Amino acid sequence: MRILITGHTGFKGSWLSLMLASGGHEVSGIALDPLAGGLYEAARVGELLHHDVRLDIRDAAGLRDAMSDCDPELVLHLAAQPLVRESYADPRTTIETNVLGTLNVLEALVAAPSVRAAVIVTTDKVYRNVGRLDGYAEDAALGGHDPYSSSKAMADILTESWVASFPGVPTAVARAGNVIGGGDVSKDRLMVDLVAGFVEADPVAIRYPDAVRPWQHVLDCLSGYITLAGSLLRGGEAGAWNFGPDPDGFQTVREIADAAVAQWGGTAHWVDDSAGTHPHEAALLTLDPAKAQRELGWRNKIPFPESVAWTIDWYKAVANGADARTVTLGQLDRFAELAPDAPWLQALSNVSR
Ligand SMILES: NC(=O)c1ccc[n+]([C@@H]2O[C@H](COP(=O)([O-])OP(=O)(O)OC[C@H]3O[C@@H](n4cnc5c(N)ncnc54)[C@H](O)[C@@H]3O)[C@@H](O)[C@H]2O)c1
């Protein structure tokens, strides 16, 4: 299948490109330049792509032309400014990229006759945070305290309204929580900061050790997006879908940092910086994945402690000189073997017109 990924140079987009290209699909991507040292560069993702387009998704006409050149059957929209702290520093770029960029993708879908389905990626942070313990289901109210969260909630509402107003390409929204995995190099992400500190033997200061997040390995999250895409291609329901862990994945930052320290070993440790002054971030975020479990047969397959172990093992192996593509594809094989009946494995097979 011909698949276009926006944001393919980023963390999730690089894993997704490797997953889909190694599954025999013709993958193209539209994004900005990759960050130095990230998975895209380390695993030489560009070599596997049919079209590797560098374009700002705020450029509506350019996006329309690039999508037409890629001629995709399936579009997975991941490109975004995804960092909460960066959204405080530059709210305009965050909102333009995440909201108007999504509008441009939705408009380009209408102009691309080859497209049969699309998945728009938002986040668990779209939910209006009222400190729920039992997880937000898809019909919970949307909101967003910080510019990143509100921009994603706007993109989410925009997509729902667009699909209702201009039906055509089946388009669904995928909401997932914090993902971890090898090859992420973004600023202000817990696992990235921890590993950098472990490598440099310079302990990381953690701002919100008691914040709770629905942690998930990136492969589990992406298997949800692929399962959803397969369902859309078979005429399944569009709408919004949560892809989160079972409750064992709702962990504090402290618990995940401790698990990472134990897995890395040696002198690794972290320090509590909760007394410092930091911009607001939600203390508690949980996600209810029951709808995707029930209706798509999708479920998180890598439980919490293993998701940390897979992540740390990836960084350790690459830090010790292993080839990043080989390590990544090895984890992908392990993931496929973990649940050979998982729906994502067959989701994009036998869906020809
Ligand atoms: N990483 C997480 O924990 C997490 C959690 C929930 C949701 N998400 C969502 O998943 C998606 C991917 O996140 P990620 O972690 O891979 O982020 P990332 O920062 O690693 O990658 C972002 C990608 O978007 C591209 N991009 C950014 N601005 C762009 C622009 N103006 N034009 C074109 N491309 C642009 C970048 O080039 C990159 O390829 C985002 O939509 C994000 O909001 C991520």
XYZ file of C-alpha atoms in Angstrom, residues 179-311:
133
model
C 5.378 7.186 24.478
C 8.864 5.906 25.168
C 11.299 4.011 22.973
C 14.783 4.228 21.524
C 15.929 7.012 19.246
C 13.995 9.968 20.666
C 16.185 13.073 20.984
C 13.573 15.777 21.625
C 14.089 18.324 24.367
C 12.239 18.028 27.671
C 11.246 14.381 27.367
C 11.801 12.292 30.444
C 13.459 9.234 28.936
C 15.645 11.336 26.609
C 16.844 13.507 29.494
C 17.439 10.478 31.717
C 19.502 8.620 29.118
C 21.555 11.737 28.310
C 22.270 12.067 32.041
C 23.188 8.376 32.362
C 25.591 8.571 29.401
C 27.252 11.746 30.724
C 27.147 10.525 34.349
C 25.369 13.821 35.077
C 22.137 13.208 37.025
C 18.924 14.631 35.581
C 16.835 17.088 37.592
C 13.186 16.026 37.406
C 10.564 18.767 37.585
C 7.412 16.807 38.417
C 8.380 13.404 39.899
C 4.848 12.739 41.105
C 3.064 13.541 37.825
C 1.123 10.525 36.519
C 1.110 9.671 32.802
C -0.200 6.766 30.708
C 3.242 5.513 29.616
C 3.418 3.262 26.603
C 6.116 1.874 24.331
C 6.067 3.603 20.945
C 5.433 0.267 19.168
C 2.205 -0.242 21.099
C 1.016 3.255 20.227
C 1.863 2.889 16.525
C 0.244 -0.541 16.325
C -2.930 1.268 17.406
C -2.661 3.831 14.600
C -2.107 1.047 12.047
C -5.013 -1.018 13.388
C -7.267 2.025 13.175
C -6.154 2.741 9.600
C -6.924 -0.860 8.625
C -10.373 -0.584 10.157
C -11.087 2.654 8.224
C -9.977 1.010 4.979
C -12.496 -1.770 5.647
C -15.329 0.694 6.220
C -15.004 0.865 10.033
C -16.113 3.785 12.195
C -14.127 7.034 12.007
C -14.440 9.291 15.091
C -11.890 9.490 17.904
C -9.938 6.602 19.425
C -7.789 6.369 22.553
C -4.698 4.162 22.449
C -3.398 3.901 25.973
C -1.996 1.276 28.287
C -3.965 -0.791 30.762
C -3.886 0.757 34.258
C -0.440 -0.786 34.984
C 0.895 1.784 32.516
C -0.389 4.729 34.602
C 2.809 5.472 36.442
C 4.423 8.430 38.117
C 7.484 10.043 36.597
C 9.338 8.849 39.704
C 8.415 5.203 39.008
C 9.552 5.347 35.408
C 12.778 7.158 36.340
C 13.522 4.548 39.025
C 12.858 1.722 36.548
C 15.199 3.371 34.010
C 17.937 3.785 36.636
C 17.624 0.109 37.633
C 17.761 -1.026 34.000
C 20.773 1.166 33.125
C 22.655 0.196 36.295
C 26.081 1.540 37.299
C 26.126 5.100 38.568
C 22.806 6.127 36.953
C 20.540 8.253 39.150
C 18.242 11.292 39.062
C 17.492 14.224 41.387
C 14.195 15.743 42.527
C 13.770 19.335 41.251
C 10.126 19.736 42.275
C 11.031 22.694 44.517
C 12.091 24.715 41.410
C 9.779 27.051 39.453
C 8.386 25.450 36.283
C 5.545 26.203 33.874
C 2.269 24.396 34.532
C 2.002 20.775 33.431
C -0.887 18.486 34.317
C -0.296 16.458 37.487
C -2.496 13.561 36.450
C -3.307 12.256 32.986
C -5.002 8.940 32.376
C -6.612 7.487 29.285
C -9.354 4.892 28.867
C -8.528 2.585 25.922
C -11.653 0.381 26.312
C -13.214 1.422 22.981
C -10.169 0.428 20.899
C -9.838 -2.798 22.897
C -13.486 -3.693 22.405
C -14.089 -2.532 18.830
C -10.691 -2.859 17.146
C -9.346 -5.799 19.155
C -6.253 -3.655 19.884
C -4.450 -3.867 23.210
C -1.131 -2.701 24.643
C 1.274 -5.647 24.454
C 4.405 -4.424 26.258
C 3.647 -4.005 29.973
C 5.121 -1.085 31.919
C 8.400 -2.472 33.268
C 9.259 -4.115 29.928
C 8.533 -0.908 27.998
C 11.240 0.816 30.059
C 13.592 -2.164 29.589
C 13.098 -2.157 25.786
C 13.818 1.577 25.717
